[in-house]
Amino acid sequence: MRGFLASSIGVATAAALALPLVLPTPALAAVSPDAAAAPVTPAGSTQSLPLAPTGPGTADRGPGVPGMSASPRLPETRGLAARDVKTFSLVGVVWDDVTTQLHGRVQVRTRSTATAAWSDWQDVETHNGEHAADPDAVERGSGRVRGATAPLWVGESDGVEVRVQAEPGAGAATRAPGGRLPSGLRIELVDPGRSAPGTGPDGKNGRPVGDDKGEVVVPGMTMEMAESSAANVPHAPLGANEITALDKADSTADAVFASDGDLSEAAAPYIGPRPRIVTRKGWGADESLREPGFVYTNTVKAAFVHHSASGNNYDCKDAPAVLRSLYRYHVVSSGWRDIGYNFAVDKCGTVYEGRAGGVSKPVMGAHTMGFNTDSMGIAVIGTFTSTNPPKAALDAVSRLTAWKLGLFGADPRAKTTLKSGGGNRFPKGQSVKLNVISGHRDGFATECPGKRLYDQLPPTRTTSAKLQGRP
């Protein structure tokens, strides 16, 4: 397996170094037709508005505690009065100190641009810190990471109202007295942008189309876009909007080719058919947002299944916009290096590339605090606490895990041992036996991936193993 991993990483590294900057003109024949248009304008924007004290108990405050607001006599409340804002489609609340938890209730209501009607009050999931890098990871210590609620997709809106109330008596877990809210609370209003991949000029990140040496930059791609796309060579040509599906035999051959013929017997012949995967370029990722380069772990021993907790009020045609919003919320609002999940799956069963670095590579994610090493994270877009996940989404998770785990010789029905990087369920350094396909809650005390999705993991393991051809 080491040979496959080293070779695979070498493919991505060599391609990222050689391809993104400048290509000789004849090399453009190998570039995907998807890259032939002008670069896409980086899509979207983020409005960040402070939440002010509201209601009784906002005066007569005592001395504060670092990372927390000053103490009110009653549970602290903050909010934002109803107001007109620029168009947005996803909301979330962030605060200064990532180690401080928000114990309380966050609610929003929004005004639709389509109907001009205000929604009812909607709850935002407050406990989201477990979807993050490990405590000692470089990513978490960047100084940019902030505490954050889960994001909520509300659809295209131009008005917002927010209310946040601390939970009475809460706060012991964060070294703070009860009834307090974290300091620096802000509402983040995310617009995913409307630009379709591969269309429109790129005034921000465009590169010259030629020079006096007769060489050209890859048409339609910035340096950052080419770096990300090159990580998926040879599974797809540079600039591809999708990686095509393959049957089981071709998937094995493709894996052998990608590893320079050095795929170990531990993986073959138990590699499932590769599903169709929409690339980052395909869903319109603004590659200038993420940190440059890629971070890899050693292998992929387990897959953690999540729900995005962003709600189910989206159409499948809107899934790329939801993903662009989640990506922007993770990077711009929460301070992560890239989107946290390695893959996403929408309600119609479409699979999307998540964190950059190559779909067949062991890319280090930020999805399951304490267990991001030697694992991958798959987010099913939606909330499945009391709603059943669609069959199409479950089937997609089975197909994706059969293929990706198969590349690393992992049996979806088996158990594996991972070492905890630290969390609220297992202390740092503890070796933990987990299902190869686990729910987020197996590694961290959380509701994720929601009871209804979690209950479907046993049949998902069985289906995934069958797709691998295991007896």
Coordinates of C-alpha atoms in Angstrom, one line a residue:
M1 CA 0.0 0.0 0.0
R2 CA 2.9 2.3 0.7
G3 CA 4.0 2.1 -2.9
F4 CA 0.5 3.2 -4.1
L5 CA 0.3 6.0 -1.6
A6 CA 3.8 7.4 -2.4
S7 CA 3.2 7.1 -6.1
S8 CA -0.2 8.7 -5.9
I9 CA 1.1 11.6 -4.0
G10 CA 3.9 11.9 -6.4
V11 CA 1.5 12.1 -9.3
A12 CA -0.4 15.0 -7.7
T13 CA 2.8 16.8 -6.6
A14 CA 4.5 16.5 -9.9
A15 CA 1.3 17.6 -11.8
A16 CA 0.7 20.5 -9.4
L17 CA 4.3 21.7 -9.9
A18 CA 4.4 21.2 -13.7
L19 CA 1.0 22.1 -14.9
P20 CA -0.6 25.0 -13.2
L21 CA 1.8 27.8 -14.1
V22 CA 2.6 27.6 -17.8
L23 CA 2.2 24.9 -20.4
P24 CA 3.8 24.6 -23.9
T25 CA 1.2 25.1 -26.5
P26 CA 1.1 21.5 -27.8
A27 CA 0.4 20.3 -24.3
L28 CA -3.0 22.0 -24.4
A29 CA -4.3 19.1 -26.5
A30 CA -4.4 17.0 -23.3
V31 CA -6.4 19.6 -21.4
S32 CA -10.1 19.0 -20.9
P33 CA -12.5 20.9 -23.1
D34 CA -14.2 22.1 -19.9
A35 CA -11.2 24.4 -19.4
A36 CA -11.4 26.1 -22.7
A37 CA -13.5 29.1 -21.6
A38 CA -12.2 32.2 -19.8
P39 CA -11.6 31.7 -16.0
V40 CA -14.6 31.8 -13.8
T41 CA -15.1 35.0 -11.7
P42 CA -14.5 34.0 -8.1
A43 CA -18.1 33.5 -6.9
G44 CA -19.8 34.8 -3.8
S45 CA -19.3 37.1 -0.9
T46 CA -19.7 37.1 2.9
Q47 CA -21.4 39.8 5.0
S48 CA -20.3 39.7 8.6
L49 CA -22.5 41.7 11.0
P50 CA -22.0 42.1 14.8
L51 CA -24.8 40.9 17.2
A52 CA -25.7 43.6 19.7
P53 CA -27.0 43.1 23.3
T54 CA -30.8 42.9 23.5
G55 CA -33.5 42.5 26.1
P56 CA -33.3 42.7 29.9
G57 CA -30.0 42.0 31.7
T58 CA -27.9 43.9 29.3
A59 CA -26.8 46.5 31.8
D60 CA -25.1 46.3 35.2
R61 CA -22.5 43.8 34.1
G62 CA -19.6 42.5 36.3
P63 CA -16.0 41.8 35.3
G64 CA -15.6 39.6 32.3
V65 CA -13.8 36.3 31.7
P66 CA -11.4 36.0 28.8
G67 CA -13.1 34.8 25.7
M68 CA -16.6 35.7 27.1
S69 CA -18.9 38.7 27.2
A70 CA -19.4 40.5 30.5
S71 CA -21.8 38.7 32.9
P72 CA -25.4 39.8 32.9
R73 CA -27.8 39.1 35.8
L74 CA -30.1 37.2 33.4
P75 CA -29.1 34.8 30.6
E76 CA -27.4 37.0 28.1
T77 CA -29.2 37.8 24.8
R78 CA -27.8 39.2 21.6
G79 CA -29.3 39.7 18.2
L80 CA -29.8 41.7 15.1
A81 CA -33.1 43.6 14.4
A82 CA -34.8 42.9 11.1
R83 CA -33.0 44.7 8.3
D84 CA -32.4 44.8 4.6
V85 CA -29.1 43.3 3.5
K86 CA -27.3 42.3 0.3
T87 CA -28.5 39.0 -1.2
F88 CA -27.3 35.8 0.6
S89 CA -28.4 32.2 0.8
L90 CA -26.7 30.6 3.9
V91 CA -26.3 31.9 7.4
G92 CA -24.2 31.0 10.5
V93 CA -23.0 32.6 13.7
V94 CA -19.3 32.8 14.6
W95 CA -17.3 34.1 17.6
D96 CA -13.8 34.9 18.6
D97 CA -12.5 31.9 20.6
V98 CA -12.7 28.5 19.0
T99 CA -12.2 26.8 22.4
T100 CA -15.4 28.5 23.8
Q101 CA -18.7 26.8 23.2
L102 CA -22.0 28.5 22.6
H103 CA -24.5 27.1 25.2
G104 CA -27.8 28.5 24.2
R105 CA -30.2 28.9 21.3
V106 CA -29.6 30.6 18.0
Q107 CA -32.6 31.5 15.7
V108 CA -32.9 33.3 12.5
R109 CA -35.6 34.4 10.1
T110 CA -35.0 35.5 6.6
R111 CA -36.9 37.3 3.8
S112 CA -37.1 35.5 0.4
T113 CA -36.1 37.4 -2.7
A114 CA -38.6 35.3 -4.7
T115 CA -41.7 36.0 -2.6
A116 CA -40.7 39.0 -0.3
A117 CA -42.2 36.9 2.5
W118 CA -40.4 36.4 5.9
S119 CA -39.8 32.9 7.1
D120 CA -40.7 31.5 10.5
W121 CA -38.0 31.5 13.1
Q122 CA -35.5 28.7 12.3
D123 CA -33.1 27.1 14.8
V124 CA -29.4 27.0 14.0
E125 CA -27.4 24.0 15.3
T126 CA -25.1 25.5 17.9
H127 CA -22.7 22.6 18.5
N128 CA -20.4 22.5 15.5
G129 CA -16.9 22.5 16.9
E130 CA -16.5 18.8 16.5
H131 CA -16.4 19.3 12.7
A132 CA -12.9 20.6 12.8
A133 CA -9.2 19.9 12.7
D134 CA -7.6 17.9 15.5
P135 CA -6.6 20.0 18.6
D136 CA -2.9 19.9 17.8
A137 CA -3.2 20.3 14.0
V138 CA -1.3 23.1 12.3
E139 CA -4.6 24.2 10.7
R140 CA -6.2 24.7 14.1
G141 CA -3.3 26.7 15.4
S142 CA -3.3 29.2 12.5
G143 CA -4.7 32.0 14.6
R144 CA -7.6 32.5 12.1
V145 CA -9.9 29.7 13.4
R146 CA -13.1 30.9 15.1
G147 CA -15.9 29.3 17.0
A148 CA -18.9 28.7 14.7
T149 CA -22.4 27.2 14.7
A150 CA -23.5 24.9 11.9
P151 CA -24.4 26.7 8.7
L152 CA -28.0 26.9 7.6
W153 CA -29.2 27.1 4.0
V154 CA -32.1 29.4 3.7
G155 CA -32.2 30.1 -0.1
E156 CA -31.8 33.4 -1.8
S157 CA -32.8 36.1 0.7
D158 CA -32.3 39.9 1.2
G159 CA -33.5 40.4 4.8
V160 CA -32.5 38.9 8.1
E161 CA -33.3 39.0 11.8
V162 CA -31.3 37.1 14.5
R163 CA -31.7 36.3 18.2
V164 CA -29.3 34.4 20.4
Q165 CA -30.0 33.5 24.1
A166 CA -27.6 31.9 26.5
E167 CA -28.7 28.8 28.3
P168 CA -29.2 29.5 32.0
G169 CA -26.6 27.7 34.1
A170 CA -24.5 26.5 31.2
G171 CA -20.8 27.2 30.7
A172 CA -18.9 25.0 33.0
A173 CA -17.3 23.1 30.1
T174 CA -15.8 26.4 28.8
R175 CA -14.4 27.7 32.1
A176 CA -17.2 30.4 32.2
P177 CA -20.1 31.2 34.5
G178 CA -23.5 30.2 33.3
G179 CA -25.9 32.4 31.3
R180 CA -23.1 33.8 29.2
L181 CA -22.4 34.0 25.5
P182 CA -19.1 33.9 23.7
S183 CA -17.5 37.2 22.8
G184 CA -17.4 38.6 19.3
L185 CA -20.7 37.1 18.1
R186 CA -21.4 37.9 14.4
I187 CA -23.9 36.7 11.9
E188 CA -22.3 35.5 8.6
L189 CA -24.4 35.9 5.5
V190 CA -23.0 33.9 2.6
D191 CA -23.8 34.5 -1.0
P192 CA -22.5 31.5 -3.1
G193 CA -22.5 33.6 -6.3
R194 CA -24.2 32.8 -9.6
S195 CA -21.2 32.2 -11.9
A196 CA -21.3 28.8 -13.7
P197 CA -18.0 26.9 -13.8
G198 CA -16.0 27.8 -16.9
T199 CA -17.8 31.0 -17.9
G200 CA -17.2 34.6 -17.4
P201 CA -14.0 36.7 -17.1
D202 CA -11.8 36.5 -14.0
G203 CA -10.8 40.1 -13.2
K204 CA -9.4 39.1 -9.8
N205 CA -7.2 36.1 -10.5
G206 CA -6.7 36.1 -14.3
R207 CA -3.3 35.3 -15.8
P208 CA -1.8 36.4 -19.1
V209 CA -2.8 34.2 -22.0
G210 CA 0.6 34.3 -23.6
D211 CA 4.1 35.6 -23.6
D212 CA 7.0 36.3 -26.0
K213 CA 8.2 32.7 -25.7
G214 CA 5.0 31.3 -27.3
E215 CA 3.8 29.6 -24.1
V216 CA 0.3 30.0 -22.6
V217 CA -1.4 29.6 -19.3
V218 CA -4.0 26.8 -19.4
P219 CA -7.1 28.5 -20.9
G220 CA -9.9 29.2 -18.4
M221 CA -7.8 28.4 -15.3
T222 CA -6.0 30.4 -12.7
M223 CA -2.8 29.0 -11.1
E224 CA -4.9 27.9 -8.0
M225 CA -7.5 26.2 -10.2
A226 CA -4.8 24.3 -12.2
E227 CA -3.1 23.2 -8.9
S228 CA -6.4 21.7 -7.6
S229 CA -7.3 20.1 -11.0
A230 CA -3.8 18.6 -11.5
A231 CA -4.2 16.6 -8.3
N232 CA -6.8 14.4 -10.1
V233 CA -4.6 13.6 -13.1
P234 CA -4.7 10.9 -14.5
H235 CA -8.3 10.1 -13.4
A236 CA -9.5 13.1 -15.4
P237 CA -7.8 15.6 -17.7
L238 CA -6.7 18.9 -16.4
G239 CA -9.6 21.3 -16.1
A240 CA -12.3 18.6 -16.1
N241 CA -15.6 19.4 -14.4
E242 CA -16.2 15.8 -13.5
I243 CA -14.5 12.5 -13.1
T244 CA -16.4 9.9 -15.0
A245 CA -17.8 6.7 -13.5
L246 CA -16.0 3.4 -14.2
D247 CA -17.1 -0.2 -13.8
K248 CA -15.3 -2.5 -11.4
A249 CA -12.7 -3.8 -13.8
D250 CA -11.9 -0.4 -15.2
S251 CA -11.7 1.1 -11.7
T252 CA -9.1 -1.4 -10.7
A253 CA -7.1 -0.8 -13.9
D254 CA -7.4 3.0 -13.3
A255 CA -6.1 2.6 -9.8
V256 CA -3.1 0.5 -11.0
F257 CA -2.4 3.1 -13.7
A258 CA -2.5 5.9 -11.1
S259 CA -0.1 4.0 -8.9
D260 CA 2.4 3.3 -11.8
G261 CA 1.4 -0.4 -11.6
D262 CA 2.4 -0.6 -7.9
L263 CA -1.1 -1.2 -6.4
S264 CA -0.7 -3.7 -3.6
E265 CA -2.5 -7.0 -3.4
A266 CA -4.2 -5.7 -0.3
A267 CA -6.5 -3.6 -2.4
A268 CA -7.0 -5.6 -5.6
P269 CA -9.4 -7.1 -6.4
Y270 CA -11.6 -5.4 -3.8
I271 CA -12.1 -2.0 -5.4
G272 CA -15.6 -1.0 -6.1
P273 CA -16.8 0.8 -9.2
R274 CA -15.7 4.4 -9.2
P275 CA -18.7 6.7 -9.0
R276 CA -19.1 9.8 -11.0
I277 CA -17.5 12.7 -9.0
V278 CA -18.1 16.4 -9.7
T279 CA -14.8 18.1 -9.3
R280 CA -14.1 21.3 -7.4
K281 CA -14.1 23.1 -10.8
G282 CA -17.4 21.5 -11.6
W283 CA -19.1 22.9 -8.6
G284 CA -17.4 26.3 -8.9
A285 CA -15.0 26.4 -6.0
D286 CA -13.1 29.7 -5.8
E287 CA -9.6 28.3 -5.4
S288 CA -8.2 31.6 -4.3
L289 CA -10.0 31.2 -0.9
R290 CA -8.2 28.1 0.3
E291 CA -4.6 27.9 1.5
P292 CA -2.2 26.8 -1.3
G293 CA -0.9 23.3 -1.4
F294 CA -2.3 20.1 0.0
V295 CA -1.9 18.2 3.3
Y296 CA -1.9 14.4 3.3
T297 CA -2.3 11.7 5.9
N298 CA -0.7 8.3 5.6
T299 CA -3.6 6.1 4.4
V300 CA -7.4 5.8 4.6
K301 CA -8.5 3.2 7.2
A302 CA -11.9 4.6 7.9
A303 CA -14.7 6.7 6.5
F304 CA -16.7 9.0 8.8
V305 CA -20.2 9.8 7.6
H306 CA -21.7 13.2 8.5
H307 CA -24.7 15.3 7.8
S308 CA -24.0 19.0 7.0
A309 CA -26.8 20.0 9.4
S310 CA -27.6 22.8 6.9
G311 CA -31.2 21.8 6.4
N312 CA -33.1 20.0 3.7
N313 CA -34.6 23.0 2.0
Y314 CA -32.6 22.8 -1.3
D315 CA -33.2 21.4 -4.7
C316 CA -30.6 19.2 -6.3
K317 CA -29.9 21.8 -8.9
D318 CA -28.9 24.1 -6.1
A319 CA -26.4 21.6 -4.5
P320 CA -23.3 23.2 -6.1
A321 CA -24.4 26.6 -4.7
V322 CA -24.9 25.0 -1.3
L323 CA -21.4 23.5 -1.5
R324 CA -19.9 26.8 -2.5
S325 CA -21.6 28.4 0.5
L326 CA -20.3 25.7 2.9
Y327 CA -16.8 26.1 1.5
R328 CA -16.9 29.8 1.9
Y329 CA -18.3 29.5 5.5
H330 CA -15.6 27.0 6.4
V331 CA -12.7 29.1 5.0
V332 CA -13.8 32.7 5.3
S333 CA -16.0 32.7 8.3
S334 CA -14.5 29.8 10.4
G335 CA -10.9 30.2 9.4
W336 CA -10.1 26.7 8.1
R337 CA -7.6 26.0 5.3
D338 CA -10.3 24.5 3.0
I339 CA -13.7 22.9 3.2
G340 CA -13.6 20.3 6.0
Y341 CA -15.1 17.3 4.3
N342 CA -13.3 15.1 1.7
F343 CA -16.5 14.5 -0.2
A344 CA -20.1 15.7 -0.2
V345 CA -23.2 13.9 -1.4
D346 CA -26.5 15.6 -2.3
K347 CA -30.0 14.3 -1.8
C348 CA -30.1 13.1 -5.5
G349 CA -26.9 11.0 -5.0
T350 CA -24.4 13.2 -6.8
V351 CA -20.9 12.9 -5.3
Y352 CA -18.7 16.0 -5.1
E353 CA -15.0 16.4 -4.5
G354 CA -14.5 18.2 -1.2
R355 CA -11.1 19.3 0.2
A356 CA -8.5 19.7 -2.5
G357 CA -5.6 17.3 -3.1
G358 CA -7.0 14.6 -5.3
V359 CA -10.0 12.3 -4.9
S360 CA -7.9 9.1 -4.8
K361 CA -5.4 10.5 -2.4
P362 CA -5.3 10.3 1.5
V363 CA -6.1 14.0 1.9
M364 CA -6.1 15.3 5.5
G365 CA -9.6 16.7 6.2
A366 CA -11.1 18.6 9.1
H367 CA -14.3 16.7 9.7
T368 CA -14.0 14.5 12.9
M369 CA -12.0 16.2 15.6
G370 CA -9.6 13.7 17.0
F371 CA -9.8 11.3 14.1
N372 CA -8.8 13.1 10.9
T373 CA -5.6 11.1 10.6
D374 CA -5.9 8.0 8.4
S375 CA -9.5 8.7 7.6
M376 CA -11.9 10.5 5.2
G377 CA -15.1 12.5 5.9
I378 CA -18.2 12.3 3.8
A379 CA -21.0 14.8 4.3
V380 CA -24.5 14.1 3.2
I381 CA -25.9 17.6 2.5
G382 CA -28.9 18.0 4.8
T383 CA -30.1 17.4 8.3
F384 CA -31.2 13.9 9.3
T385 CA -32.0 14.1 12.9
S386 CA -35.7 13.4 12.3
T387 CA -35.8 13.1 8.5
N388 CA -34.9 10.0 6.6
P389 CA -32.0 10.3 4.2
P390 CA -32.9 9.7 0.6
K391 CA -32.1 6.3 -0.9
A392 CA -30.1 7.9 -3.7
A393 CA -27.8 9.5 -1.1
L394 CA -27.3 6.3 0.8
D395 CA -26.5 4.4 -2.4
A396 CA -24.0 7.1 -3.3
V397 CA -22.3 6.7 0.1
S398 CA -22.1 3.0 -0.5
R399 CA -20.6 3.4 -4.0
L400 CA -18.1 6.1 -2.8
T401 CA -16.8 4.1 0.1
A402 CA -16.6 0.8 -1.9
W403 CA -14.3 2.6 -4.3
K404 CA -12.2 4.9 -2.0
L405 CA -11.8 2.4 0.8
G406 CA -11.0 -0.3 -1.7
L407 CA -8.0 1.7 -3.0
F408 CA -6.5 1.3 0.5
G409 CA -7.5 -2.3 1.1
A410 CA -10.2 -1.5 3.7
D411 CA -13.2 -3.8 4.1
P412 CA -16.3 -1.7 4.8
R413 CA -17.8 -4.4 7.1
A414 CA -14.6 -4.6 9.3
K415 CA -13.3 -2.7 12.2
T416 CA -10.1 -0.8 12.4
T417 CA -8.0 0.9 15.0
L418 CA -7.3 4.7 15.0
K419 CA -5.4 6.7 17.5
S420 CA -7.3 9.6 19.0
G421 CA -5.9 13.1 18.5
G422 CA -8.0 14.4 21.4
G423 CA -11.7 15.1 21.8
N424 CA -14.6 14.9 24.2
R425 CA -15.1 11.1 23.9
F426 CA -11.5 9.7 23.7
P427 CA -8.4 11.2 25.2
K428 CA -5.4 12.0 23.0
G429 CA -3.2 9.0 22.3
Q430 CA -5.9 6.4 23.1
S431 CA -6.2 3.6 20.5
V432 CA -9.8 3.2 19.5
K433 CA -11.5 0.3 17.6
L434 CA -14.1 1.7 15.2
N435 CA -16.1 0.5 12.3
V436 CA -14.4 1.1 9.0
I437 CA -17.6 3.0 8.0
S438 CA -18.5 5.0 11.1
G439 CA -20.8 7.8 12.0
H440 CA -19.3 11.0 13.3
R441 CA -20.8 10.3 16.7
D442 CA -18.7 7.1 17.0
G443 CA -15.6 9.3 17.4
F444 CA -17.0 12.3 19.1
A445 CA -20.0 12.9 21.4
T446 CA -22.3 14.6 18.9
E447 CA -25.7 14.2 17.3
C448 CA -24.0 14.0 13.8
P449 CA -24.8 12.5 11.4
G450 CA -28.4 12.5 12.8
K451 CA -30.2 9.5 14.1
R452 CA -32.0 8.7 10.9
L453 CA -28.7 8.6 8.8
Y454 CA -26.8 6.9 11.5
D455 CA -29.3 4.1 11.6
Q456 CA -28.7 3.4 7.9
L457 CA -25.0 2.8 8.3
P458 CA -25.2 -1.0 8.9
P459 CA -26.9 -1.7 5.5
T460 CA -24.5 0.8 3.9
R461 CA -21.5 -1.2 5.1
T462 CA -23.1 -4.4 3.6
T463 CA -23.8 -2.8 0.3
S464 CA -20.4 -1.2 0.1
A465 CA -18.7 -4.6 0.7
K466 CA -20.8 -6.2 -2.0
L467 CA -19.8 -3.6 -4.5
Q468 CA -16.2 -4.3 -3.7
G469 CA -16.9 -8.0 -4.6
R470 CA -16.2 -9.3 -1.1
P471 CA -17.6 -12.8 -0.3

